[in-house]
XYZ file of N, CA and C in Angstrom:
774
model
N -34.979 17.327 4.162
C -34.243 16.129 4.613
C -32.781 16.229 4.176
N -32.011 15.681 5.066
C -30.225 15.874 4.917
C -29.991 14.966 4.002
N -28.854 15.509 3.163
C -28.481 13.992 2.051
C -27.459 13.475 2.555
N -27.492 12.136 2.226
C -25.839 11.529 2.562
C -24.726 12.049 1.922
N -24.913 12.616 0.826
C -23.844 13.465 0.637
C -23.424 14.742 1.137
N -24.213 15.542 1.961
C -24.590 16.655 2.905
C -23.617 16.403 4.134
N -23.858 14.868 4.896
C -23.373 14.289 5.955
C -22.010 13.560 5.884
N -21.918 13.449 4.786
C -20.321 13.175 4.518
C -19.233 14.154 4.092
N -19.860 15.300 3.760
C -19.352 16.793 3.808
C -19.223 17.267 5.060
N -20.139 17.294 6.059
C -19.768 17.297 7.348
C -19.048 16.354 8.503
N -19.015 15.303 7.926
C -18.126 14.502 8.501
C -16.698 15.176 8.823
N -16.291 15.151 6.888
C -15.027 15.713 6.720
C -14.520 17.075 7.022
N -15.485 18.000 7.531
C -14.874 18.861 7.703
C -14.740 19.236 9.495
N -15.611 17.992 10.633
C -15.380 17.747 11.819
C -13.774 16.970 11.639
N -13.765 16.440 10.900
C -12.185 15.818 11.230
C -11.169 16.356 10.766
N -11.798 17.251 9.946
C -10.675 18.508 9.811
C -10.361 19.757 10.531
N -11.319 20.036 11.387
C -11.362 20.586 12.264
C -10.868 20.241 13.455
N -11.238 18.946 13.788
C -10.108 18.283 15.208
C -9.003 18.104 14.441
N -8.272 17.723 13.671
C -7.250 17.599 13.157
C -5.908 18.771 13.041
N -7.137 19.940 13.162
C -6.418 21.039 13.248
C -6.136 21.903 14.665
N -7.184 21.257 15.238
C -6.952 21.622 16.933
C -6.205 21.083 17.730
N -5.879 19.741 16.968
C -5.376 18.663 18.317
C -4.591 18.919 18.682
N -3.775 19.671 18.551
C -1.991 20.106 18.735
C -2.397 21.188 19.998
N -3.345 22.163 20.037
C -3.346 23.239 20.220
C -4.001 22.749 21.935
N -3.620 23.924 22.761
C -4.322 23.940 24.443
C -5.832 24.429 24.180
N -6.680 23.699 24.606
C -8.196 23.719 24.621
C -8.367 25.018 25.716
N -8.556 26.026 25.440
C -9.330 27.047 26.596
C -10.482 26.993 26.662
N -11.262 26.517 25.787
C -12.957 26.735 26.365
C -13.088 25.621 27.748
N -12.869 24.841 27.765
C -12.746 23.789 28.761
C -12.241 24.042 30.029
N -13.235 24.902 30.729
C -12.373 25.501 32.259
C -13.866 26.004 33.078
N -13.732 26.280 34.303
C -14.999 26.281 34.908
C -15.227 27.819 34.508
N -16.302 27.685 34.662
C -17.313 29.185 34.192
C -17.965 29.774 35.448
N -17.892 30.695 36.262
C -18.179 31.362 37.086
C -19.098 32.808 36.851
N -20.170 32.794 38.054
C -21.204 33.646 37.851
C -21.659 34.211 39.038
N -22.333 34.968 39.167
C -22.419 35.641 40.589
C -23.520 34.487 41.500
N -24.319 33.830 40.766
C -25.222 33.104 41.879
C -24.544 31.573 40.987
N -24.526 31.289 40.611
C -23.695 29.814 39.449
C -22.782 29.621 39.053
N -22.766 28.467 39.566
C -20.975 27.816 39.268
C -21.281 26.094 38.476
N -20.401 26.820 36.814
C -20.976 24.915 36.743
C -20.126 24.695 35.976
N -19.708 23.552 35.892
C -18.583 22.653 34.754
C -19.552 21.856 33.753
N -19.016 22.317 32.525
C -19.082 21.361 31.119
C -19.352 19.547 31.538
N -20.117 19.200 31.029
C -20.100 17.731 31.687
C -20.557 16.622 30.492
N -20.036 15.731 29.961
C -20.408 14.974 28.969
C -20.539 13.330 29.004
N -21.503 12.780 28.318
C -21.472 11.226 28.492
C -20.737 10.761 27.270
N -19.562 9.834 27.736
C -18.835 8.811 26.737
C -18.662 7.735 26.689
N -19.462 6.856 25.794
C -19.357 5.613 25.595
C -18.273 5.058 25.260
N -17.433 4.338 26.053
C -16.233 3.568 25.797
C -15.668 2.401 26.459
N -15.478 1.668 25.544
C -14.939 0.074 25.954
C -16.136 -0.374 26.408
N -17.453 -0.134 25.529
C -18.240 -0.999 25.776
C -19.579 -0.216 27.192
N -18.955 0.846 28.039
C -19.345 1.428 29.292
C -19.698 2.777 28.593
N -20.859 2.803 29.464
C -21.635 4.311 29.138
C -20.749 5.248 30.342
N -20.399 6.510 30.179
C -19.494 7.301 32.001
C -19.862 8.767 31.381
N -20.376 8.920 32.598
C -20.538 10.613 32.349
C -19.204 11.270 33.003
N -18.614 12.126 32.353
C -17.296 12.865 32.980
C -17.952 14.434 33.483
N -18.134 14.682 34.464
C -18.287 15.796 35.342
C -17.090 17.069 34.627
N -16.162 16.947 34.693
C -15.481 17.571 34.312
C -14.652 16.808 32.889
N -14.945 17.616 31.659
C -13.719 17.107 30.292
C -12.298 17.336 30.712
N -11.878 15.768 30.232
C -10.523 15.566 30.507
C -10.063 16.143 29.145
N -9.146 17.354 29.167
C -8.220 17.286 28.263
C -7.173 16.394 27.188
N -7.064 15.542 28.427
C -6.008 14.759 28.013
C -6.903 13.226 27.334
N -8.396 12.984 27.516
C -8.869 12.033 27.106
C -9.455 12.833 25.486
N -8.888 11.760 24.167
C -9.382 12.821 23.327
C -10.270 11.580 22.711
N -11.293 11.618 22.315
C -12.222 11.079 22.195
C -13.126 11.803 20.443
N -13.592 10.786 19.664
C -14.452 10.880 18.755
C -15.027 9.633 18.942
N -16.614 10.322 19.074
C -17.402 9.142 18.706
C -18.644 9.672 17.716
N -18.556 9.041 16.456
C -19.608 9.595 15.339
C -20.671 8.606 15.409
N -21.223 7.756 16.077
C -21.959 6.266 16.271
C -22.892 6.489 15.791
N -24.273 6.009 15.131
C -25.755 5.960 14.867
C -25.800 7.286 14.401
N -24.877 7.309 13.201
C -25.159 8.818 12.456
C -25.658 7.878 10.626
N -25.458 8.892 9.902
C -25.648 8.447 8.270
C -24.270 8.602 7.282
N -23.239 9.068 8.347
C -22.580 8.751 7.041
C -21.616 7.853 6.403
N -21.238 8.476 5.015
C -21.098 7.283 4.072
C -19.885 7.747 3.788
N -19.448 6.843 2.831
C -17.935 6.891 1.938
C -17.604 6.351 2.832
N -15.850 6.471 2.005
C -14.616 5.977 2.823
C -14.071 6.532 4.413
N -13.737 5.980 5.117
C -12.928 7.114 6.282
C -11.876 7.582 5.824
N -11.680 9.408 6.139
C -11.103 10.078 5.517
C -9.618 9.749 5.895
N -8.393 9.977 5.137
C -6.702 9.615 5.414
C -6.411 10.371 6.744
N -6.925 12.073 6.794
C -7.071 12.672 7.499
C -7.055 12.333 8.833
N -7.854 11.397 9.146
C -8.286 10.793 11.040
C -6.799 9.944 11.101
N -6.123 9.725 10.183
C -4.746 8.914 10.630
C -4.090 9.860 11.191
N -4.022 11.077 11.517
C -3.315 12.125 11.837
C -3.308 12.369 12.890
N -4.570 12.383 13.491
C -4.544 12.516 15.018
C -4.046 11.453 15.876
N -2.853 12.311 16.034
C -2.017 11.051 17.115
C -2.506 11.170 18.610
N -2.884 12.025 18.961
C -3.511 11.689 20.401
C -4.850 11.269 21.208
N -5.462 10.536 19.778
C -6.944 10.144 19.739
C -6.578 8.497 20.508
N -8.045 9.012 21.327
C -7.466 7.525 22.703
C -9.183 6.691 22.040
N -9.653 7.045 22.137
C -11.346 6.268 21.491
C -11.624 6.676 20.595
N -12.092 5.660 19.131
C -12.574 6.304 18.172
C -14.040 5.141 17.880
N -14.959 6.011 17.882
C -16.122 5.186 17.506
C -17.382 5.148 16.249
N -16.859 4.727 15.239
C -17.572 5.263 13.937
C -18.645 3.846 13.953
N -18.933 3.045 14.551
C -20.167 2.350 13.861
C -21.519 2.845 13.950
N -22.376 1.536 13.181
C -23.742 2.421 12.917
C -23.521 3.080 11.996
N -23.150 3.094 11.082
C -23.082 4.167 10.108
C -23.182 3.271 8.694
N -23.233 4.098 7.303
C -22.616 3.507 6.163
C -21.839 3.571 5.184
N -20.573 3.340 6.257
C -19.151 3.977 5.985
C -18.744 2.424 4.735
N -17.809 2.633 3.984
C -17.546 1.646 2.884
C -15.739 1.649 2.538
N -15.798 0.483 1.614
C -14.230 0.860 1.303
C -13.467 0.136 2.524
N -12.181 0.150 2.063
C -11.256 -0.355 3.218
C -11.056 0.106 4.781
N -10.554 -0.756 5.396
C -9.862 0.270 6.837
C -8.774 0.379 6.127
N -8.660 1.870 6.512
C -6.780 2.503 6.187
C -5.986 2.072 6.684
N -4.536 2.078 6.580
C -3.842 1.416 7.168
C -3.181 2.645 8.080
N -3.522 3.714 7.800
C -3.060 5.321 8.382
C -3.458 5.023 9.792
N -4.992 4.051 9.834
C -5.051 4.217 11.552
C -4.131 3.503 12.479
N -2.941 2.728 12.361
C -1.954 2.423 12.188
C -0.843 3.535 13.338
N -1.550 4.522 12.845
C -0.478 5.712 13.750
C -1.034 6.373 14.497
N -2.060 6.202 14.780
C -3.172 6.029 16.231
C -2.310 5.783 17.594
N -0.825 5.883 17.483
C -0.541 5.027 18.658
C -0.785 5.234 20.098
N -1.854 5.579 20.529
C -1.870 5.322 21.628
C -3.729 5.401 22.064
N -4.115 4.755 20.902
C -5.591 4.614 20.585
C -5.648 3.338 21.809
N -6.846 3.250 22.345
C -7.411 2.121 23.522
C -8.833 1.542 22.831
N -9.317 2.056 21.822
C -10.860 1.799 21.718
C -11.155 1.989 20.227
N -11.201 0.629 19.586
C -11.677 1.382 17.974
C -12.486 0.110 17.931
N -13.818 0.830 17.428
C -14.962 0.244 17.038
C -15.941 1.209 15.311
N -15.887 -0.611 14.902
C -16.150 0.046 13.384
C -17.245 -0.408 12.825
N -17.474 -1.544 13.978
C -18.973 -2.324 13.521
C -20.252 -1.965 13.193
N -20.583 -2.775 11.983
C -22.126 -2.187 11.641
C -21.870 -1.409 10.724
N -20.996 -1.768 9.828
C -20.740 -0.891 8.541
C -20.547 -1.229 7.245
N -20.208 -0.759 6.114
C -20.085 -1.838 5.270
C -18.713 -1.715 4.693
N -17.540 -2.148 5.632
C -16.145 -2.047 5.178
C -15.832 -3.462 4.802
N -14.773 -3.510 3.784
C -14.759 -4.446 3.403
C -13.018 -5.232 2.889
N -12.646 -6.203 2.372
C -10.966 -6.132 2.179
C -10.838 -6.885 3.337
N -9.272 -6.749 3.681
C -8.589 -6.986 4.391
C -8.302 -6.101 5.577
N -7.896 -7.106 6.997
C -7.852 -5.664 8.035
C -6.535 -5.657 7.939
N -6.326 -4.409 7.881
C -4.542 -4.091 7.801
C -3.419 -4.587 8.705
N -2.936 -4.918 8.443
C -1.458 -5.112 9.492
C -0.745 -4.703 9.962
N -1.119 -3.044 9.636
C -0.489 -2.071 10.375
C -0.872 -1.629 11.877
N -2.506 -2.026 12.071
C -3.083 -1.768 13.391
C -2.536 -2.637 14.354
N -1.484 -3.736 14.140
C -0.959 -5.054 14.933
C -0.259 -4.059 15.487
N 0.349 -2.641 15.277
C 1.486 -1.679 15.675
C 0.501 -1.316 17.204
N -1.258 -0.853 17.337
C -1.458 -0.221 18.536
C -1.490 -1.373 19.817
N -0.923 -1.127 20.512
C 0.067 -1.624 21.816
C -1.091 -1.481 22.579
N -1.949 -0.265 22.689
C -2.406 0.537 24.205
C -3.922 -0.248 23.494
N -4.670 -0.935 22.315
C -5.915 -0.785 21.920
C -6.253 -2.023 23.419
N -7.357 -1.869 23.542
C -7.870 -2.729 24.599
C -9.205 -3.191 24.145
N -9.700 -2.201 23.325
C -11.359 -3.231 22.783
C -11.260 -2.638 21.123
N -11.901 -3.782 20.788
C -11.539 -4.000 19.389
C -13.115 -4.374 18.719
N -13.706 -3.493 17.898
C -15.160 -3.865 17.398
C -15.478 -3.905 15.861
N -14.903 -4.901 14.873
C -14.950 -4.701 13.849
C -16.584 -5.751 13.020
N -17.089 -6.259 14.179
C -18.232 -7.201 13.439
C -18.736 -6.607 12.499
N -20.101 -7.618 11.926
C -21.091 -6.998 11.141
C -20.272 -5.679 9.428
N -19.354 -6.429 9.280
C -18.980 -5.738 7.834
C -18.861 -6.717 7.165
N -17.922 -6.842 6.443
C -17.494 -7.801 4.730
C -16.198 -7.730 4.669
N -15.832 -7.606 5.762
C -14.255 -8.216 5.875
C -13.826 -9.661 5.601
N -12.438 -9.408 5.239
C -12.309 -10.925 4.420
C -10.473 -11.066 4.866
N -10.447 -12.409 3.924
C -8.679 -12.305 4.365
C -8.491 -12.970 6.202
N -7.008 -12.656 5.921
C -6.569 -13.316 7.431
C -6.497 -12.455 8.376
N -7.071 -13.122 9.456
C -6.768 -11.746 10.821
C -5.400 -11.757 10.958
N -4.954 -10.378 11.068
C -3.666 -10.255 11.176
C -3.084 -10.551 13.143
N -1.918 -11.062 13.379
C -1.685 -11.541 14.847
C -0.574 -11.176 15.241
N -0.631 -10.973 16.913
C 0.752 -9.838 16.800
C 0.098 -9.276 18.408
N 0.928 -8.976 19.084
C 0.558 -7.717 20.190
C -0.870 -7.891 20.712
N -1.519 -6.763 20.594
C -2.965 -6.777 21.303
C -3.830 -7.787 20.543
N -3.744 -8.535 19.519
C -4.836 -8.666 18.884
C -5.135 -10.132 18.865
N -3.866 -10.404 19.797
C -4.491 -11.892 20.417
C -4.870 -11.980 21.548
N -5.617 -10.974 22.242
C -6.391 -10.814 23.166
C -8.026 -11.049 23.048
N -8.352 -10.700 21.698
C -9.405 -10.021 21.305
C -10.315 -11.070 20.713
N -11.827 -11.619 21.296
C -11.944 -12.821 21.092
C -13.510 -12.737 19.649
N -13.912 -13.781 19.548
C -14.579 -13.845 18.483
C -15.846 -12.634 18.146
N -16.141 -12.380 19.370
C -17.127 -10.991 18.547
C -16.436 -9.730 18.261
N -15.294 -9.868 18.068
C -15.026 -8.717 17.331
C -15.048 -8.583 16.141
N -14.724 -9.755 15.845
C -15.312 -10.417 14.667
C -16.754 -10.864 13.513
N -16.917 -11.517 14.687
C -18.290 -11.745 13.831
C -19.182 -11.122 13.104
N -20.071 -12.014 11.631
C -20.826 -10.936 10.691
C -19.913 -10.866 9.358
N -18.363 -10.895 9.787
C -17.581 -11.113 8.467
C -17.167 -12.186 8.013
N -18.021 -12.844 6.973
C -18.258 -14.212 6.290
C -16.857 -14.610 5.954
N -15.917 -13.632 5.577
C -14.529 -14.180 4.537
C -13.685 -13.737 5.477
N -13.696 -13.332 7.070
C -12.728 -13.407 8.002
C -12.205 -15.209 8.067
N -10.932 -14.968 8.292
C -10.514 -16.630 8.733
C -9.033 -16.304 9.526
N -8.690 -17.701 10.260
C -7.833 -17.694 11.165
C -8.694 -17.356 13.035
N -6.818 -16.686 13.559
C -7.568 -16.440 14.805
C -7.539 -15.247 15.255
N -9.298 -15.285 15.966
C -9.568 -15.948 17.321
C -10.257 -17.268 16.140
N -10.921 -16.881 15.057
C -12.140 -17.710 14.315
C -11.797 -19.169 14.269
N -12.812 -19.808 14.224
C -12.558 -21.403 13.724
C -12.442 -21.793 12.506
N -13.043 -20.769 11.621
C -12.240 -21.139 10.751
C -11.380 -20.487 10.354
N -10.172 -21.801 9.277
C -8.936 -22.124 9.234
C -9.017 -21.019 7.680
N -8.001 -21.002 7.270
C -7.535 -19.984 5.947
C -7.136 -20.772 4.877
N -7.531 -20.773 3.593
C -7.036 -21.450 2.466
C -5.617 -20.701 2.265
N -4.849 -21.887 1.470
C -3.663 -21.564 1.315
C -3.549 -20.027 0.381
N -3.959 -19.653 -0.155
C -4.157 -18.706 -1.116
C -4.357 -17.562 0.130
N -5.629 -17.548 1.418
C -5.917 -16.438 2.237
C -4.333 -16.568 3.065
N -3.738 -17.327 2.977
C -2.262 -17.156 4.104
C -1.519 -16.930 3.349
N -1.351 -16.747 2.133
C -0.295 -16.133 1.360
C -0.230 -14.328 1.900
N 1.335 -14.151 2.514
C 1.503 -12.957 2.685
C 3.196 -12.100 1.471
N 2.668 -10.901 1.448
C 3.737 -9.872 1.000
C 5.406 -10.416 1.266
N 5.730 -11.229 0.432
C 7.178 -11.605 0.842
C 8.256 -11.090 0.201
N 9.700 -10.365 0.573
C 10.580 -9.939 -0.235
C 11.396 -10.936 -1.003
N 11.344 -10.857 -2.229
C 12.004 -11.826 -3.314
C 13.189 -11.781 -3.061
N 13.731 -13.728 -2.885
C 14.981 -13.234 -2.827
C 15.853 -14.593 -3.913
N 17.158 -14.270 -4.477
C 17.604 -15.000 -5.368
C 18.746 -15.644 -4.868
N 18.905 -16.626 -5.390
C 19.854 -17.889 -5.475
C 21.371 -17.056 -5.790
N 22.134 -17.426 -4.783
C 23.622 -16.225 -5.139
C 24.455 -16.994 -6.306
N 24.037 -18.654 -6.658
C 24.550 -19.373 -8.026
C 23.929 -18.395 -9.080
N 22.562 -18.422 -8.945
C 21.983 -17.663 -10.435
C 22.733 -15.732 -10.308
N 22.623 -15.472 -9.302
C 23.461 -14.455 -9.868
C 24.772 -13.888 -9.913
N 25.785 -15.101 -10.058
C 26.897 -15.281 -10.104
C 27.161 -15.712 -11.425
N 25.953 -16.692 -12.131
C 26.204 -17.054 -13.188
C 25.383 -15.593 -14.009
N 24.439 -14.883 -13.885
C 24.018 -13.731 -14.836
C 25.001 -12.944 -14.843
N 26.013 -12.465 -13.429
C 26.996 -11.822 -13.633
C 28.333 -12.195 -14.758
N 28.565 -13.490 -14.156
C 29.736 -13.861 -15.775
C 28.977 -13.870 -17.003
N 27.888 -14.034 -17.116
C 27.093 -13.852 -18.640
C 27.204 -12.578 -19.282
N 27.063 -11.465 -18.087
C 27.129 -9.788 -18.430
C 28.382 -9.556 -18.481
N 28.986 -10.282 -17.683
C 30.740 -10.153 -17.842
C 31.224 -10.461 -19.080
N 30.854 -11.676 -19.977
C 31.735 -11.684 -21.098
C 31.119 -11.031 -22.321
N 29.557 -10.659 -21.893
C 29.315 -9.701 -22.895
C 30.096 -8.758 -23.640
N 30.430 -7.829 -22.104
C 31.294 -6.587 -21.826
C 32.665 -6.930 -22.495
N 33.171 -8.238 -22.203
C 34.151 -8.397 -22.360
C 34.831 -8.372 -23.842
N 33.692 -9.239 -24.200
C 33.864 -9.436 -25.905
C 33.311 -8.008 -26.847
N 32.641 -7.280 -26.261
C 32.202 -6.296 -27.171
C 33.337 -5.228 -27.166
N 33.974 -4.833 -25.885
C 35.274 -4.781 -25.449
C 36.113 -4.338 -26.713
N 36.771 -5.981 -26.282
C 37.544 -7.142 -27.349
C 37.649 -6.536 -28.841
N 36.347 -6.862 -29.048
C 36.035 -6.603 -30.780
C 35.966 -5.062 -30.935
N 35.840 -4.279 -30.052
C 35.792 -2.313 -30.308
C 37.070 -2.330 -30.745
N 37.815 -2.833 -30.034
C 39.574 -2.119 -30.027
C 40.013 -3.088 -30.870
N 39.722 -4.392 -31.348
C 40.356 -5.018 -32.435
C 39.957 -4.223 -33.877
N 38.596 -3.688 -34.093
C 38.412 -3.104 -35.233
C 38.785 -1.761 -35.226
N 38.657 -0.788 -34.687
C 39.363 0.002 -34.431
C 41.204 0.358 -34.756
N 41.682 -0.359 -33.905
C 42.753 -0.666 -34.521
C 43.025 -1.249 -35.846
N 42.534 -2.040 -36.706
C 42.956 -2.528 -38.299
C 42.634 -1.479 -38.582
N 41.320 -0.665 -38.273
C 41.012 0.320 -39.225
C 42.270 1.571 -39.365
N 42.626 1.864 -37.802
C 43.295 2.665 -38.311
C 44.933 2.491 -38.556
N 45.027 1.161 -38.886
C 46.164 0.427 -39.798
C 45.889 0.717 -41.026
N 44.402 0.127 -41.417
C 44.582 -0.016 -43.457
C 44.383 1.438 -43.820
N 44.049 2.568 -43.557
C 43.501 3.931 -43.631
C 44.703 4.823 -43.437
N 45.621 4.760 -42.296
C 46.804 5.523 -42.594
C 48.499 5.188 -43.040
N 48.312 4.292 -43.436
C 49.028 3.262 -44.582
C 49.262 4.124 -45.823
N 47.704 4.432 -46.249
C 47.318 4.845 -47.519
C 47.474 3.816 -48.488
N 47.415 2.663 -48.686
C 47.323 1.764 -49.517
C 47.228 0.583 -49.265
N 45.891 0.460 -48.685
C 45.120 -0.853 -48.407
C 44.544 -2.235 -49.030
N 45.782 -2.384 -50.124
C 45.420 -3.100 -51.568
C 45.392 -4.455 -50.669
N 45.589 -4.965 -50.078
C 45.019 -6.538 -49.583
C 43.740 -6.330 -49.108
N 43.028 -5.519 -48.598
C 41.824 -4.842 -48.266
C 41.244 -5.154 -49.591
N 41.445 -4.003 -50.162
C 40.782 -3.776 -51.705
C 40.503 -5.202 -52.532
N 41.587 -5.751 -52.407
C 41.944 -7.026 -53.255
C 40.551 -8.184 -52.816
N 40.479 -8.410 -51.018
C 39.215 -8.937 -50.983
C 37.528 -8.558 -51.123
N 37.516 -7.055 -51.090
C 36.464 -6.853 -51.592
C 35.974 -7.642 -53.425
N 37.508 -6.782 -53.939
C 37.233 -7.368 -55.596
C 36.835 -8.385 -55.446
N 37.480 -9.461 -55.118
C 37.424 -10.606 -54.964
C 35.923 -11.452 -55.095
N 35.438 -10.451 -53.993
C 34.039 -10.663 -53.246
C 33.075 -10.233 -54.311
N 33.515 -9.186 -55.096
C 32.188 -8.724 -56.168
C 32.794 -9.775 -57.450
N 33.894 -10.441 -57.971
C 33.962 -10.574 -58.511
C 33.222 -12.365 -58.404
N 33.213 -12.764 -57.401
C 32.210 -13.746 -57.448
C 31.015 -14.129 -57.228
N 30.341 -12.596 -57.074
C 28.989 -12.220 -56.844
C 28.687 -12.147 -58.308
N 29.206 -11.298 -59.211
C 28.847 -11.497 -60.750
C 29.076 -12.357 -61.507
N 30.084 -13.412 -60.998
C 29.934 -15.017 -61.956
C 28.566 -15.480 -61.342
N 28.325 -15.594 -60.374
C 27.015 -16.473 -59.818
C 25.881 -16.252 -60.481
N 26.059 -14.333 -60.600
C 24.234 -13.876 -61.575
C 24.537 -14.429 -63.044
N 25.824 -14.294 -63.807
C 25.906 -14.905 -65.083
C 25.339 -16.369 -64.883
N 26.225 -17.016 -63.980
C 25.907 -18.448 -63.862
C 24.310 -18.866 -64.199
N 23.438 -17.933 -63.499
C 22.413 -18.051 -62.712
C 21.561 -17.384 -64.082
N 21.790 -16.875 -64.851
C 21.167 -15.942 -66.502
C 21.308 -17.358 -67.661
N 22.107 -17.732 -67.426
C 22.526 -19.053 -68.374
C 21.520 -19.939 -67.925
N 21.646 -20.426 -66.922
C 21.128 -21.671 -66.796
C 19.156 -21.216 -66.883
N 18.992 -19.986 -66.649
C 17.930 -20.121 -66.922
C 17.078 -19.817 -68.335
N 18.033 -19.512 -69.487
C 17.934 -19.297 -70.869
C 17.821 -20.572 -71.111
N 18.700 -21.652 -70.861
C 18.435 -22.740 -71.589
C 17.694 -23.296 -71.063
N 16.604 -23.298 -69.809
C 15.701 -24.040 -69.621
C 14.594 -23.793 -70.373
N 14.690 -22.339 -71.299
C 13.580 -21.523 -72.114
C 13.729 -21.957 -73.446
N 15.239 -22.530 -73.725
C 15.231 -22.849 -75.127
C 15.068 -24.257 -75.412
C-alpha cells in the first residue's frame, strides 16, 4: 500500500517536472502515422464544472488536474511558477496549510478549484489580481477571515464558498466582526508630531554642539597658558571644604559617644 508520504513525494516532483517543461515546445503531441493507422492522442478534461474530451491536445490549453488523489501537505511554492497554467484542479485530496499567495501569478488561470480539502487561514488577496478566473471552487475547507473583493470575485456566488464556517462578508450573509475587517494598513504620522520630534532632535544636536566647543575651548585656554591657578584655586577650594565637613562630621559624632 502507497503512503501519503510516498504521494506527496510524487506530487512534488510532477510539479517539478511541468514546471520545468512549461517554457519548452511539446513534440510528443503531434499525429502518429502508420502504414494501416492513423490516430491522435485524445484526453478527457474536466473544467468549469464540464466533463470534454479533446480529440486532439491543445498545446496552448495547459491544464493540471490532481482531483480524487491522496495527497497531503501544503501546495508546493513551486505551482506559483507556472505562468501559463489555464485550469488547476487539486480537490478531493488532503492537502493542508494555507492557499499561497504565489497562485497570485497564475495570470491567466480560468479555473481553480480547491474544494474538499483541509486548507485553512485566510484566502489571499493576491488571487483578486486573476482577471481571466471564471470558476472559482474553494468549499468544504476551514477557511476563515474576509473574502477578499475586487475584479472576478464578485462574480462568484455562495458555493464557492460554502463548508467554511469562519468565511464572512461577500457573496456570504454573513457580515464580519470588526476585528475580521481589520486590514494591513500603512502607518502614517501627524506632520505636527514630527515637526515637533524634529526640533526635539534639533536642540539636542544643538546643545551637545554648544557644550563640545565651549569645553574644548576653556580647555585649551587653561592648559596652554601654563598656569591655570584660578582653575587650581577652585578645585582647592572644593577639597578644602570636603575635609571641614568629614572633621565636622568626626566631632559631632565623638560627642554623641561621650
Amino acid at each position: 500500500m502507497t503512503s501519503m508520504a510516498t504521494y506527496h513525494r510524487n506530487f512534488l516532483k510532477i510539479l517539478h517536472a511541468i514546471r520545468d517543461a512549461n517554457e519548452t515546445k511539446v513534440e510528443y503531441l503531434r499525429d502518429v502515422y502508420d502504414r494501416n493507422m492513423y490516430y491522435q492522442e485524445s484526453v478527457f478534461i474536466t473544467t468549469k464544472g464540464l466533463e470534454i474530451q479533446f480529440m486532439n491536445i491543445l498545446t496552448t490549453l495547459t491544464v493540471i488536474d490532481f482531483s480524487n488523489n491522496r495527497f497531503n501537505g501544503q501546495i508546493p511554492e513551486v505551482l506559483g511558477e507556472l505562468h501559463s497554467l489555464r485550469v488547476l484542479n487539486l480537490s478531493h485530496n488532503s492537502l493542508i496549510g494555507r492557499i499561497p499567495s504565489l497562485l497570485g501569478n497564475l495570470s491567466v488561470l480560468e479555473s481553480l478549484d480547491l474544494s474538499s480539502n483541509k486548507f485553512e487561514g485566510r484566502i489571499p488577496a493576491e488571487l483578486v489580481n486573476l482577471i481571466f478566473l471564471a470558476v472559482l471552487n474553494r468549499s468544504w475547507n476551514n477557511l476563515s477571515g474576509l473574502i477578499p473583493q475586487g475584479n472576478q470575485f464578485g462574480t462568484f456566488t455562495n458555493d464557492s464558498y460554502i463548508g467554511n464556517l469562519g468565511l464572512c462578508g461577500l457573496p456570504l450573509s454573513k457580515s464580519c466582526s470588526n476585528q475580521q475587517n481589520l486590514q494591513p494598513q500603512v502607518t502614517k504620522f501627524d506632520e505636527g508630531d514630527d515637526t515637533r520630534e524634529l526640533n526635539w532632535k534639533f536642540s539636542i544636536l544643538l546643545g551637545y554642539g554648544c557644550g563640545l566647543v565651549l569645553g574644548l575651548s576653556m580647555g585649551y585656554i587653561v592648559f596652554t597658558t601654563g598656569k591655570p591657578w584660578w582653575f587650581i584655586r577652585i578645585i582647592e577650594k572644593g577639597q578644602e571644604k570636603y575635609v571641614r565637613r568629614k572633621i565636622q562630621i568626626r566631632r559631632g559624632g565623638r560627642k554623641q559617644h561621650s
